[in-house]
Structure formats: C-alpha cells, structure tokens
C-alpha cells in the first residue's frame, strides 16, 4: 500500500538558518512526489513537485527538494529560513495510474521560526 | 480561474443534524478529492471522483457520510446524522488529468464544528 512518512512532527529553526524537512514514501511504481505548505486557516499550496527528470527540483519561495530513489526519500530544503516560512508542510505521493489516481499525504511537519 | 471554491467556510451544527458541504472544482479539472483534516489523524482522503464517477470511497468513515458529483462543476459531501467526532476541516481539491498535470489544487476548506 502507498504511504508517506514525515518523521518530524514539529521543527523549530532560527531565522536565517538552513532547513531540511524529511519525507519517506512507500510506493510500488515510479512516484509522483509533492510538497505542499499550509498556513493557519488556509488551504494547501503547492511548493514543488517531481515526477521525472532532474532529481533536484526547485520550487516557490526558495525551496528545493531532492528525490533519492535508493532511500525512498524526497526531503525538502531551504538554505535560509524566513519568519514567514512558519507553517505546516506536507509531503505527498501521487498514486496515479493512467488518468486517475489519488494523492496521499504524510502527517505533516509544523515549522516554527525563532527570531 | 477563481480556484477551488468551497462553501460554507464555517459550519456549526448540533449533533444529529444533517450537514452538507459544497465544492466547485476548477473548470476543466476532471478529478475531485474530498479530504478531512484533524489534529489526530492529519489529512485523510475520504473519496475521490474521476469524470464525476466515484473511484475510491474506502476512506469514507461510515455510512453517515455520502458524497455526490452530479456534474463536472459541483460536488457535495453530506453527513447525516452528524456527530461531535465529525468536527474537522474538510478540504476539496481538484486536478486535471493528463500529461504533466499532476498536482491537485485545494480549496480553502470548510471548518465543521458539531456540538
């Protein structure tokens, strides 16, 4: 069965420090992978996605993620965190087949940014 | 496009009452998803439709929950009768299926409180 694991429920970093949020997935085929961000009281916004090609993908707001097939991981990184990055981050895998399929989310990681 | 539109944004109802949540997907998107978000369980996929047909409803918690998609521009999620444990944020998302169209776009959510 498809699944996504985000090992860190809550992370606190200082503003300006680097960030890495971990994501591991379980999926039998080539995965479509996503990172979404959710600000309080808001819906989910796509940060970046991967489904083929270069395993290092760039997203919005200065985020990037690297797909490592051997580790079944898709970790999200940012070199310098801003206070406005405080939010909840979700990793997801698209269990797609043909023109249908579902998006399965991890439990989320809450990011707190210290001034 | 205005994005995925959900209504109402907030709903407070008494236990035992019927609740109907509404979703208008992005025009041209042919997959629609209903998710429930709680602190304890994170983002759970309840049901998804492809071309207005329910494909997977294995996430629907019990018979009190039902979802319909009578046409490509409208879907409802109904809870009858509602219970306090149904209190959560319910998200609708839509996706265009086709080469390169992989991500889902989320609405702002409906925050349901059952008292």
JSON list of C-alpha atoms in Angstrom, two decimals:
[
{"chain": "A", "resi": 1, "resn": "UNK", "atom": "CA", "xyz": [0.00, 0.00, 0.00]},
{"chain": "A", "resi": 2, "resn": "UNK", "atom": "CA", "xyz": [1.09, 3.53, -0.65]},
{"chain": "A", "resi": 3, "resn": "UNK", "atom": "CA", "xyz": [2.17, 5.60, 2.31]},
{"chain": "A", "resi": 4, "resn": "UNK", "atom": "CA", "xyz": [4.10, 8.72, 3.23]},
{"chain": "A", "resi": 5, "resn": "UNK", "atom": "CA", "xyz": [6.03, 9.24, 6.44]},
{"chain": "A", "resi": 6, "resn": "UNK", "atom": "CA", "xyz": [7.20, 12.55, 7.79]},
{"chain": "A", "resi": 7, "resn": "UNK", "atom": "CA", "xyz": [9.28, 11.61, 10.82]},
{"chain": "A", "resi": 8, "resn": "UNK", "atom": "CA", "xyz": [9.37, 15.08, 12.37]},
{"chain": "A", "resi": 9, "resn": "UNK", "atom": "CA", "xyz": [6.07, 16.35, 13.71]},
{"chain": "A", "resi": 10, "resn": "UNK", "atom": "CA", "xyz": [7.48, 19.67, 14.85]},
{"chain": "A", "resi": 11, "resn": "UNK", "atom": "CA", "xyz": [10.69, 21.52, 13.98]},
{"chain": "A", "resi": 12, "resn": "UNK", "atom": "CA", "xyz": [12.00, 24.82, 15.28]},
{"chain": "A", "resi": 13, "resn": "UNK", "atom": "CA", "xyz": [14.75, 26.73, 13.50]},
{"chain": "A", "resi": 14, "resn": "UNK", "atom": "CA", "xyz": [16.17, 30.20, 13.87]},
{"chain": "A", "resi": 15, "resn": "UNK", "atom": "CA", "xyz": [15.53, 32.76, 11.20]},
{"chain": "A", "resi": 16, "resn": "UNK", "atom": "CA", "xyz": [18.34, 32.66, 8.66]},
{"chain": "A", "resi": 17, "resn": "UNK", "atom": "CA", "xyz": [19.26, 29.08, 9.47]},
{"chain": "A", "resi": 18, "resn": "UNK", "atom": "CA", "xyz": [19.01, 26.26, 6.96]},
{"chain": "A", "resi": 19, "resn": "UNK", "atom": "CA", "xyz": [16.09, 23.86, 6.94]},
{"chain": "A", "resi": 20, "resn": "UNK", "atom": "CA", "xyz": [15.55, 20.26, 5.95]},
{"chain": "A", "resi": 21, "resn": "UNK", "atom": "CA", "xyz": [12.22, 18.51, 6.31]},
{"chain": "A", "resi": 22, "resn": "UNK", "atom": "CA", "xyz": [12.25, 14.77, 5.86]},
{"chain": "A", "resi": 23, "resn": "UNK", "atom": "CA", "xyz": [9.87, 12.67, 3.81]},
{"chain": "A", "resi": 24, "resn": "UNK", "atom": "CA", "xyz": [9.90, 8.95, 3.08]},
{"chain": "A", "resi": 25, "resn": "UNK", "atom": "CA", "xyz": [7.41, 7.22, 0.86]},
{"chain": "A", "resi": 26, "resn": "UNK", "atom": "CA", "xyz": [6.31, 3.73, 0.02]},
{"chain": "A", "resi": 27, "resn": "UNK", "atom": "CA", "xyz": [5.02, 3.14, -3.49]},
{"chain": "A", "resi": 28, "resn": "UNK", "atom": "CA", "xyz": [5.48, 0.28, -5.90]},
{"chain": "A", "resi": 29, "resn": "UNK", "atom": "CA", "xyz": [5.80, 2.26, -9.09]},
{"chain": "A", "resi": 30, "resn": "UNK", "atom": "CA", "xyz": [7.51, 5.48, -10.15]},
{"chain": "A", "resi": 31, "resn": "UNK", "atom": "CA", "xyz": [6.14, 8.03, -7.73]},
{"chain": "A", "resi": 32, "resn": "UNK", "atom": "CA", "xyz": [4.83, 11.49, -8.35]},
{"chain": "A", "resi": 33, "resn": "UNK", "atom": "CA", "xyz": [6.01, 13.47, -5.32]},
{"chain": "A", "resi": 34, "resn": "UNK", "atom": "CA", "xyz": [4.87, 16.78, -3.93]},
{"chain": "A", "resi": 35, "resn": "UNK", "atom": "CA", "xyz": [5.44, 19.21, -1.13]},
{"chain": "A", "resi": 36, "resn": "UNK", "atom": "CA", "xyz": [2.58, 21.44, -0.03]},
{"chain": "A", "resi": 37, "resn": "UNK", "atom": "CA", "xyz": [2.52, 24.22, 2.56]},
{"chain": "A", "resi": 38, "resn": "UNK", "atom": "CA", "xyz": [-0.43, 25.20, 4.72]},
{"chain": "A", "resi": 39, "resn": "UNK", "atom": "CA", "xyz": [-0.62, 28.49, 6.58]},
{"chain": "A", "resi": 40, "resn": "UNK", "atom": "CA", "xyz": [-3.06, 28.73, 9.52]},
{"chain": "A", "resi": 41, "resn": "UNK", "atom": "CA", "xyz": [-6.67, 28.77, 8.40]},
{"chain": "A", "resi": 42, "resn": "UNK", "atom": "CA", "xyz": [-5.72, 28.30, 4.78]},
{"chain": "A", "resi": 43, "resn": "UNK", "atom": "CA", "xyz": [-5.80, 25.57, 2.19]},
{"chain": "A", "resi": 44, "resn": "UNK", "atom": "CA", "xyz": [-2.75, 23.77, 0.86]},
{"chain": "A", "resi": 45, "resn": "UNK", "atom": "CA", "xyz": [-0.45, 25.46, -1.63]},
{"chain": "A", "resi": 46, "resn": "UNK", "atom": "CA", "xyz": [1.93, 23.54, -3.86]},
{"chain": "A", "resi": 47, "resn": "UNK", "atom": "CA", "xyz": [5.60, 24.27, -3.21]},
{"chain": "A", "resi": 48, "resn": "UNK", "atom": "CA", "xyz": [7.14, 21.90, -5.75]},
{"chain": "A", "resi": 49, "resn": "UNK", "atom": "CA", "xyz": [6.69, 18.58, -7.48]},
{"chain": "A", "resi": 50, "resn": "UNK", "atom": "CA", "xyz": [8.72, 15.78, -9.01]},
{"chain": "A", "resi": 51, "resn": "UNK", "atom": "CA", "xyz": [7.76, 13.10, -11.48]},
{"chain": "A", "resi": 52, "resn": "UNK", "atom": "CA", "xyz": [10.71, 12.68, -13.81]},
{"chain": "A", "resi": 53, "resn": "UNK", "atom": "CA", "xyz": [13.97, 14.21, -14.91]},
{"chain": "A", "resi": 54, "resn": "UNK", "atom": "CA", "xyz": [16.42, 16.02, -12.66]},
{"chain": "A", "resi": 55, "resn": "UNK", "atom": "CA", "xyz": [16.13, 14.65, -9.15]},
{"chain": "A", "resi": 56, "resn": "UNK", "atom": "CA", "xyz": [16.74, 18.08, -7.61]},
{"chain": "A", "resi": 57, "resn": "UNK", "atom": "CA", "xyz": [13.68, 20.23, -8.13]},
{"chain": "A", "resi": 58, "resn": "UNK", "atom": "CA", "xyz": [13.21, 23.88, -7.40]},
{"chain": "A", "resi": 59, "resn": "UNK", "atom": "CA", "xyz": [10.02, 25.33, -6.06]},
{"chain": "A", "resi": 60, "resn": "UNK", "atom": "CA", "xyz": [8.48, 28.57, -4.98]},
{"chain": "A", "resi": 61, "resn": "UNK", "atom": "CA", "xyz": [9.68, 30.68, -2.05]},
{"chain": "A", "resi": 62, "resn": "UNK", "atom": "CA", "xyz": [13.25, 29.43, -2.39]},
{"chain": "A", "resi": 63, "resn": "UNK", "atom": "CA", "xyz": [12.50, 25.81, -1.53]},
{"chain": "A", "resi": 64, "resn": "UNK", "atom": "CA", "xyz": [14.05, 22.79, -3.21]},
{"chain": "A", "resi": 65, "resn": "UNK", "atom": "CA", "xyz": [13.71, 19.05, -2.80]},
{"chain": "A", "resi": 66, "resn": "UNK", "atom": "CA", "xyz": [15.79, 16.08, -3.83]},
{"chain": "A", "resi": 67, "resn": "UNK", "atom": "CA", "xyz": [14.38, 12.75, -4.92]},
{"chain": "A", "resi": 68, "resn": "UNK", "atom": "CA", "xyz": [16.50, 9.79, -3.84]},
{"chain": "A", "resi": 69, "resn": "UNK", "atom": "CA", "xyz": [15.07, 6.56, -5.17]},
{"chain": "A", "resi": 70, "resn": "UNK", "atom": "CA", "xyz": [17.51, 4.37, -3.24]},
{"chain": "A", "resi": 71, "resn": "UNK", "atom": "CA", "xyz": [16.34, 5.88, 0.03]},
{"chain": "A", "resi": 72, "resn": "UNK", "atom": "CA", "xyz": [12.68, 6.35, -0.96]},
{"chain": "A", "resi": 73, "resn": "UNK", "atom": "CA", "xyz": [13.04, 9.92, 0.19]},
{"chain": "A", "resi": 74, "resn": "UNK", "atom": "CA", "xyz": [12.02, 13.35, -1.01]},
{"chain": "A", "resi": 75, "resn": "UNK", "atom": "CA", "xyz": [13.42, 15.81, 1.53]},
{"chain": "A", "resi": 76, "resn": "UNK", "atom": "CA", "xyz": [12.58, 19.50, 1.40]},
{"chain": "A", "resi": 77, "resn": "UNK", "atom": "CA", "xyz": [15.32, 22.07, 1.94]},
{"chain": "A", "resi": 78, "resn": "UNK", "atom": "CA", "xyz": [15.78, 25.80, 2.19]},
{"chain": "A", "resi": 79, "resn": "UNK", "atom": "CA", "xyz": [19.17, 27.43, 2.73]},
{"chain": "A", "resi": 80, "resn": "UNK", "atom": "CA", "xyz": [17.92, 30.36, 4.81]},
{"chain": "A", "resi": 81, "resn": "UNK", "atom": "CA", "xyz": [14.56, 30.36, 6.57]},
{"chain": "A", "resi": 82, "resn": "UNK", "atom": "CA", "xyz": [12.42, 33.48, 6.87]},
{"chain": "A", "resi": 83, "resn": "UNK", "atom": "CA", "xyz": [9.89, 34.13, 9.62]},
{"chain": "A", "resi": 84, "resn": "UNK", "atom": "CA", "xyz": [7.12, 33.93, 7.03]},
{"chain": "A", "resi": 85, "resn": "UNK", "atom": "CA", "xyz": [8.02, 30.28, 6.38]},
{"chain": "A", "resi": 86, "resn": "UNK", "atom": "CA", "xyz": [6.40, 29.26, 9.66]},
{"chain": "A", "resi": 87, "resn": "UNK", "atom": "CA", "xyz": [3.61, 26.92, 8.59]},
{"chain": "A", "resi": 88, "resn": "UNK", "atom": "CA", "xyz": [2.73, 23.28, 8.26]},
{"chain": "A", "resi": 89, "resn": "UNK", "atom": "CA", "xyz": [4.40, 21.31, 5.49]},
{"chain": "A", "resi": 90, "resn": "UNK", "atom": "CA", "xyz": [3.00, 18.22, 3.86]},
{"chain": "A", "resi": 91, "resn": "UNK", "atom": "CA", "xyz": [4.73, 15.68, 1.68]},
{"chain": "A", "resi": 92, "resn": "UNK", "atom": "CA", "xyz": [2.51, 13.71, -0.68]},
{"chain": "A", "resi": 93, "resn": "UNK", "atom": "CA", "xyz": [2.76, 10.89, -3.20]},
{"chain": "A", "resi": 94, "resn": "UNK", "atom": "CA", "xyz": [0.53, 10.65, -6.22]},
{"chain": "A", "resi": 95, "resn": "UNK", "atom": "CA", "xyz": [-0.58, 7.07, -6.67]},
{"chain": "A", "resi": 96, "resn": "UNK", "atom": "CA", "xyz": [-1.52, 7.59, -10.29]},
{"chain": "A", "resi": 97, "resn": "UNK", "atom": "CA", "xyz": [-2.39, 5.09, -12.96]},
{"chain": "A", "resi": 98, "resn": "UNK", "atom": "CA", "xyz": [-3.35, 6.38, -16.34]},
{"chain": "A", "resi": 99, "resn": "UNK", "atom": "CA", "xyz": [-5.75, 9.24, -15.96]},
{"chain": "A", "resi": 100, "resn": "UNK", "atom": "CA", "xyz": [-6.82, 8.53, -12.45]},
{"chain": "A", "resi": 101, "resn": "UNK", "atom": "CA", "xyz": [-5.34, 8.08, -9.01]},
{"chain": "A", "resi": 102, "resn": "UNK", "atom": "CA", "xyz": [-5.16, 9.64, -5.60]},
{"chain": "A", "resi": 103, "resn": "UNK", "atom": "CA", "xyz": [-2.87, 11.90, -3.63]},
{"chain": "A", "resi": 104, "resn": "UNK", "atom": "CA", "xyz": [-1.74, 10.51, -0.30]},
{"chain": "A", "resi": 105, "resn": "UNK", "atom": "CA", "xyz": [-0.34, 12.81, 2.36]},
{"chain": "A", "resi": 106, "resn": "UNK", "atom": "CA", "xyz": [2.05, 12.44, 5.23]},
{"chain": "A", "resi": 107, "resn": "UNK", "atom": "CA", "xyz": [1.10, 13.60, 8.70]},
{"chain": "A", "resi": 108, "resn": "UNK", "atom": "CA", "xyz": [2.73, 16.97, 8.23]},
{"chain": "A", "resi": 109, "resn": "UNK", "atom": "CA", "xyz": [5.60, 18.84, 9.88]},
{"chain": "A", "resi": 110, "resn": "UNK", "atom": "CA", "xyz": [4.95, 22.06, 11.74]},
{"chain": "A", "resi": 111, "resn": "UNK", "atom": "CA", "xyz": [7.74, 24.57, 11.29]},
{"chain": "A", "resi": 112, "resn": "UNK", "atom": "CA", "xyz": [8.32, 27.23, 13.91]},
{"chain": "A", "resi": 113, "resn": "UNK", "atom": "CA", "xyz": [10.80, 30.02, 13.18]},
{"chain": "A", "resi": 114, "resn": "UNK", "atom": "CA", "xyz": [12.57, 31.76, 16.03]},
{"chain": "A", "resi": 115, "resn": "UNK", "atom": "CA", "xyz": [13.58, 35.39, 15.57]},
{"chain": "B", "resi": 1, "resn": "UNK", "atom": "CA", "xyz": [-9.99, 31.00, -12.63]},
{"chain": "B", "resi": 2, "resn": "UNK", "atom": "CA", "xyz": [-11.09, 31.53, -9.02]},
{"chain": "B", "resi": 3, "resn": "UNK", "atom": "CA", "xyz": [-9.65, 28.23, -7.88]},
{"chain": "B", "resi": 4, "resn": "UNK", "atom": "CA", "xyz": [-11.49, 25.53, -5.99]},
{"chain": "B", "resi": 5, "resn": "UNK", "atom": "CA", "xyz": [-14.43, 27.06, -4.17]},
{"chain": "B", "resi": 6, "resn": "UNK", "atom": "CA", "xyz": [-15.85, 25.54, -1.03]},
{"chain": "B", "resi": 7, "resn": "UNK", "atom": "CA", "xyz": [-18.89, 26.58, 0.93]},
{"chain": "B", "resi": 8, "resn": "UNK", "atom": "CA", "xyz": [-19.59, 27.29, 3.64]},
{"chain": "B", "resi": 9, "resn": "UNK", "atom": "CA", "xyz": [-16.23, 28.31, 5.15]},
{"chain": "B", "resi": 10, "resn": "UNK", "atom": "CA", "xyz": [-17.50, 27.61, 8.64]},
{"chain": "B", "resi": 11, "resn": "UNK", "atom": "CA", "xyz": [-20.38, 25.47, 9.83]},
{"chain": "B", "resi": 12, "resn": "UNK", "atom": "CA", "xyz": [-21.59, 24.95, 13.37]},
{"chain": "B", "resi": 13, "resn": "UNK", "atom": "CA", "xyz": [-24.34, 22.44, 13.85]},
{"chain": "B", "resi": 14, "resn": "UNK", "atom": "CA", "xyz": [-25.93, 20.38, 16.55]},
{"chain": "B", "resi": 15, "resn": "UNK", "atom": "CA", "xyz": [-25.38, 16.70, 16.89]},
{"chain": "B", "resi": 16, "resn": "UNK", "atom": "CA", "xyz": [-27.88, 14.72, 14.85]},
{"chain": "B", "resi": 17, "resn": "UNK", "atom": "CA", "xyz": [-28.37, 17.38, 12.21]},
{"chain": "B", "resi": 18, "resn": "UNK", "atom": "CA", "xyz": [-27.62, 16.90, 8.54]},
{"chain": "B", "resi": 19, "resn": "UNK", "atom": "CA", "xyz": [-24.63, 18.79, 7.17]},
{"chain": "B", "resi": 20, "resn": "UNK", "atom": "CA", "xyz": [-23.89, 19.40, 3.50]},
{"chain": "B", "resi": 21, "resn": "UNK", "atom": "CA", "xyz": [-20.54, 20.70, 2.31]},
{"chain": "B", "resi": 22, "resn": "UNK", "atom": "CA", "xyz": [-20.18, 22.00, -1.21]},
{"chain": "B", "resi": 23, "resn": "UNK", "atom": "CA", "xyz": [-17.34, 22.20, -3.69]},
{"chain": "B", "resi": 24, "resn": "UNK", "atom": "CA", "xyz": [-16.87, 23.75, -7.10]},
{"chain": "B", "resi": 25, "resn": "UNK", "atom": "CA", "xyz": [-13.72, 22.44, -8.77]},
{"chain": "B", "resi": 26, "resn": "UNK", "atom": "CA", "xyz": [-11.54, 24.36, -11.17]},
{"chain": "B", "resi": 27, "resn": "UNK", "atom": "CA", "xyz": [-13.11, 24.40, -14.61]},
{"chain": "B", "resi": 28, "resn": "UNK", "atom": "CA", "xyz": [-11.65, 21.68, -16.81]},
{"chain": "B", "resi": 29, "resn": "UNK", "atom": "CA", "xyz": [-10.41, 19.57, -13.92]},
{"chain": "B", "resi": 30, "resn": "UNK", "atom": "CA", "xyz": [-11.80, 16.06, -14.04]},
{"chain": "B", "resi": 31, "resn": "UNK", "atom": "CA", "xyz": [-10.60, 14.59, -10.76]},
{"chain": "B", "resi": 32, "resn": "UNK", "atom": "CA", "xyz": [-12.06, 15.74, -7.46]},
{"chain": "B", "resi": 33, "resn": "UNK", "atom": "CA", "xyz": [-10.99, 14.78, -3.96]},
{"chain": "B", "resi": 34, "resn": "UNK", "atom": "CA", "xyz": [-12.53, 15.21, -0.52]},
{"chain": "B", "resi": 35, "resn": "UNK", "atom": "CA", "xyz": [-10.15, 15.24, 2.44]},
{"chain": "B", "resi": 36, "resn": "UNK", "atom": "CA", "xyz": [-10.70, 15.58, 6.17]},
{"chain": "B", "resi": 37, "resn": "UNK", "atom": "CA", "xyz": [-8.07, 17.18, 8.40]},
{"chain": "B", "resi": 38, "resn": "UNK", "atom": "CA", "xyz": [-7.87, 16.68, 12.16]},
{"chain": "B", "resi": 39, "resn": "UNK", "atom": "CA", "xyz": [-5.08, 17.07, 14.66]},
{"chain": "B", "resi": 40, "resn": "UNK", "atom": "CA", "xyz": [-5.12, 13.39, 15.50]},
{"chain": "B", "resi": 41, "resn": "UNK", "atom": "CA", "xyz": [-5.33, 11.88, 12.02]},
{"chain": "B", "resi": 42, "resn": "UNK", "atom": "CA", "xyz": [-3.86, 14.53, 9.74]},
{"chain": "B", "resi": 43, "resn": "UNK", "atom": "CA", "xyz": [-5.14, 14.70, 6.16]},
{"chain": "B", "resi": 44, "resn": "UNK", "atom": "CA", "xyz": [-7.30, 11.74, 5.30]},
{"chain": "B", "resi": 45, "resn": "UNK", "atom": "CA", "xyz": [-8.60, 11.08, 1.80]},
{"chain": "B", "resi": 46, "resn": "UNK", "atom": "CA", "xyz": [-12.30, 10.35, 2.10]},
{"chain": "B", "resi": 47, "resn": "UNK", "atom": "CA", "xyz": [-13.30, 9.83, -1.52]},
{"chain": "B", "resi": 48, "resn": "UNK", "atom": "CA", "xyz": [-12.27, 10.81, -5.00]},
{"chain": "B", "resi": 49, "resn": "UNK", "atom": "CA", "xyz": [-14.08, 11.11, -8.31]},
{"chain": "B", "resi": 50, "resn": "UNK", "atom": "CA", "xyz": [-12.82, 10.89, -11.85]},
{"chain": "B", "resi": 51, "resn": "UNK", "atom": "CA", "xyz": [-15.07, 12.28, -14.57]},
{"chain": "B", "resi": 52, "resn": "UNK", "atom": "CA", "xyz": [-17.87, 12.56, -11.99]},
{"chain": "B", "resi": 53, "resn": "UNK", "atom": "CA", "xyz": [-17.66, 8.86, -11.10]},
{"chain": "B", "resi": 54, "resn": "UNK", "atom": "CA", "xyz": [-16.62, 7.80, -7.58]},
{"chain": "B", "resi": 55, "resn": "UNK", "atom": "CA", "xyz": [-13.43, 5.78, -7.93]},
{"chain": "B", "resi": 56, "resn": "UNK", "atom": "CA", "xyz": [-12.39, 5.09, -4.37]},
{"chain": "B", "resi": 57, "resn": "UNK", "atom": "CA", "xyz": [-14.55, 5.72, -1.32]},
{"chain": "B", "resi": 58, "resn": "UNK", "atom": "CA", "xyz": [-12.62, 3.48, 1.03]},
{"chain": "B", "resi": 59, "resn": "UNK", "atom": "CA", "xyz": [-11.76, 6.46, 3.20]},
{"chain": "B", "resi": 60, "resn": "UNK", "atom": "CA", "xyz": [-15.35, 7.35, 3.98]},
{"chain": "B", "resi": 61, "resn": "UNK", "atom": "CA", "xyz": [-15.57, 6.64, 7.69]},
{"chain": "B", "resi": 62, "resn": "UNK", "atom": "CA", "xyz": [-19.09, 5.25, 7.90]},
{"chain": "B", "resi": 63, "resn": "UNK", "atom": "CA", "xyz": [-22.47, 5.17, 6.26]},
{"chain": "B", "resi": 64, "resn": "UNK", "atom": "CA", "xyz": [-23.32, 8.53, 7.73]},
{"chain": "B", "resi": 65, "resn": "UNK", "atom": "CA", "xyz": [-21.03, 10.04, 5.12]},
{"chain": "B", "resi": 66, "resn": "UNK", "atom": "CA", "xyz": [-22.00, 10.28, 1.47]},
{"chain": "B", "resi": 67, "resn": "UNK", "atom": "CA", "xyz": [-20.64, 12.21, -1.49]},
{"chain": "B", "resi": 68, "resn": "UNK", "atom": "CA", "xyz": [-22.02, 13.01, -4.90]},
{"chain": "B", "resi": 69, "resn": "UNK", "atom": "CA", "xyz": [-20.82, 14.68, -8.04]},
{"chain": "B", "resi": 70, "resn": "UNK", "atom": "CA", "xyz": [-23.84, 15.28, -10.26]},
{"chain": "B", "resi": 71, "resn": "UNK", "atom": "CA", "xyz": [-21.82, 17.20, -12.83]},
{"chain": "B", "resi": 72, "resn": "UNK", "atom": "CA", "xyz": [-18.31, 18.34, -13.60]},
{"chain": "B", "resi": 73, "resn": "UNK", "atom": "CA", "xyz": [-18.68, 21.61, -11.73]},
{"chain": "B", "resi": 74, "resn": "UNK", "atom": "CA", "xyz": [-20.22, 20.59, -8.43]},
{"chain": "B", "resi": 75, "resn": "UNK", "atom": "CA", "xyz": [-19.78, 18.09, -5.63]},
{"chain": "B", "resi": 76, "resn": "UNK", "atom": "CA", "xyz": [-21.29, 17.64, -2.19]},
{"chain": "B", "resi": 77, "resn": "UNK", "atom": "CA", "xyz": [-20.23, 15.82, 0.94]},
{"chain": "B", "resi": 78, "resn": "UNK", "atom": "CA", "xyz": [-23.10, 15.05, 3.27]},
{"chain": "B", "resi": 79, "resn": "UNK", "atom": "CA", "xyz": [-23.04, 13.86, 6.86]},
{"chain": "B", "resi": 80, "resn": "UNK", "atom": "CA", "xyz": [-26.31, 12.57, 8.26]},
{"chain": "B", "resi": 81, "resn": "UNK", "atom": "CA", "xyz": [-26.63, 12.44, 11.21]},
{"chain": "B", "resi": 82, "resn": "UNK", "atom": "CA", "xyz": [-23.64, 14.46, 12.33]},
{"chain": "B", "resi": 83, "resn": "UNK", "atom": "CA", "xyz": [-21.69, 13.65, 15.49]},
{"chain": "B", "resi": 84, "resn": "UNK", "atom": "CA", "xyz": [-19.19, 15.69, 17.54]},
{"chain": "B", "resi": 85, "resn": "UNK", "atom": "CA", "xyz": [-16.33, 13.46, 16.32]},
{"chain": "B", "resi": 86, "resn": "UNK", "atom": "CA", "xyz": [-17.02, 14.68, 12.79]},
{"chain": "B", "resi": 87, "resn": "UNK", "atom": "CA", "xyz": [-15.68, 18.09, 13.78]},
{"chain": "B", "resi": 88, "resn": "UNK", "atom": "CA", "xyz": [-12.77, 18.79, 11.44]},
{"chain": "B", "resi": 89, "resn": "UNK", "atom": "CA", "xyz": [-11.70, 20.85, 8.46]},
{"chain": "B", "resi": 90, "resn": "UNK", "atom": "CA", "xyz": [-12.92, 19.36, 5.20]},
{"chain": "B", "resi": 91, "resn": "UNK", "atom": "CA", "xyz": [-10.99, 20.14, 2.05]},
{"chain": "B", "resi": 92, "resn": "UNK", "atom": "CA", "xyz": [-11.96, 19.69, -1.54]},
{"chain": "B", "resi": 93, "resn": "UNK", "atom": "CA", "xyz": [-9.27, 19.51, -4.22]},
{"chain": "B", "resi": 94, "resn": "UNK", "atom": "CA", "xyz": [-9.32, 19.11, -7.97]},
{"chain": "B", "resi": 95, "resn": "UNK", "atom": "CA", "xyz": [-6.84, 18.00, -10.60]},
{"chain": "B", "resi": 96, "resn": "UNK", "atom": "CA", "xyz": [-6.64, 17.95, -14.33]},
{"chain": "B", "resi": 97, "resn": "UNK", "atom": "CA", "xyz": [-5.60, 14.52, -15.52]},
{"chain": "B", "resi": 98, "resn": "UNK", "atom": "CA", "xyz": [-3.27, 14.50, -18.48]},
{"chain": "B", "resi": 99, "resn": "UNK", "atom": "CA", "xyz": [0.38, 14.52, -19.34]},
{"chain": "B", "resi": 100, "resn": "UNK", "atom": "CA", "xyz": [2.19, 16.82, -16.97]},
{"chain": "B", "resi": 101, "resn": "UNK", "atom": "CA", "xyz": [-0.92, 17.65, -14.95]},
{"chain": "B", "resi": 102, "resn": "UNK", "atom": "CA", "xyz": [-0.06, 16.02, -11.70]},
{"chain": "B", "resi": 103, "resn": "UNK", "atom": "CA", "xyz": [-0.79, 18.29, -8.80]},
{"chain": "B", "resi": 104, "resn": "UNK", "atom": "CA", "xyz": [-4.06, 18.86, -7.00]},
{"chain": "B", "resi": 105, "resn": "UNK", "atom": "CA", "xyz": [-5.36, 22.33, -6.19]},
{"chain": "B", "resi": 106, "resn": "UNK", "atom": "CA", "xyz": [-7.06, 22.82, -2.86]},
{"chain": "B", "resi": 107, "resn": "UNK", "atom": "CA", "xyz": [-9.95, 24.93, -1.70]},
{"chain": "B", "resi": 108, "resn": "UNK", "atom": "CA", "xyz": [-9.84, 26.97, 1.48]},
{"chain": "B", "resi": 109, "resn": "UNK", "atom": "CA", "xyz": [-11.68, 24.29, 3.43]},
{"chain": "B", "resi": 110, "resn": "UNK", "atom": "CA", "xyz": [-14.85, 24.13, 5.49]},
{"chain": "B", "resi": 111, "resn": "UNK", "atom": "CA", "xyz": [-14.37, 24.13, 9.24]},
{"chain": "B", "resi": 112, "resn": "UNK", "atom": "CA", "xyz": [-17.14, 21.97, 10.70]},
{"chain": "B", "resi": 113, "resn": "UNK", "atom": "CA", "xyz": [-18.00, 22.04, 14.38]},
{"chain": "B", "resi": 114, "resn": "UNK", "atom": "CA", "xyz": [-20.62, 19.64, 15.68]},
{"chain": "B", "resi": 115, "resn": "UNK", "atom": "CA", "xyz": [-21.80, 20.45, 19.19]}
]
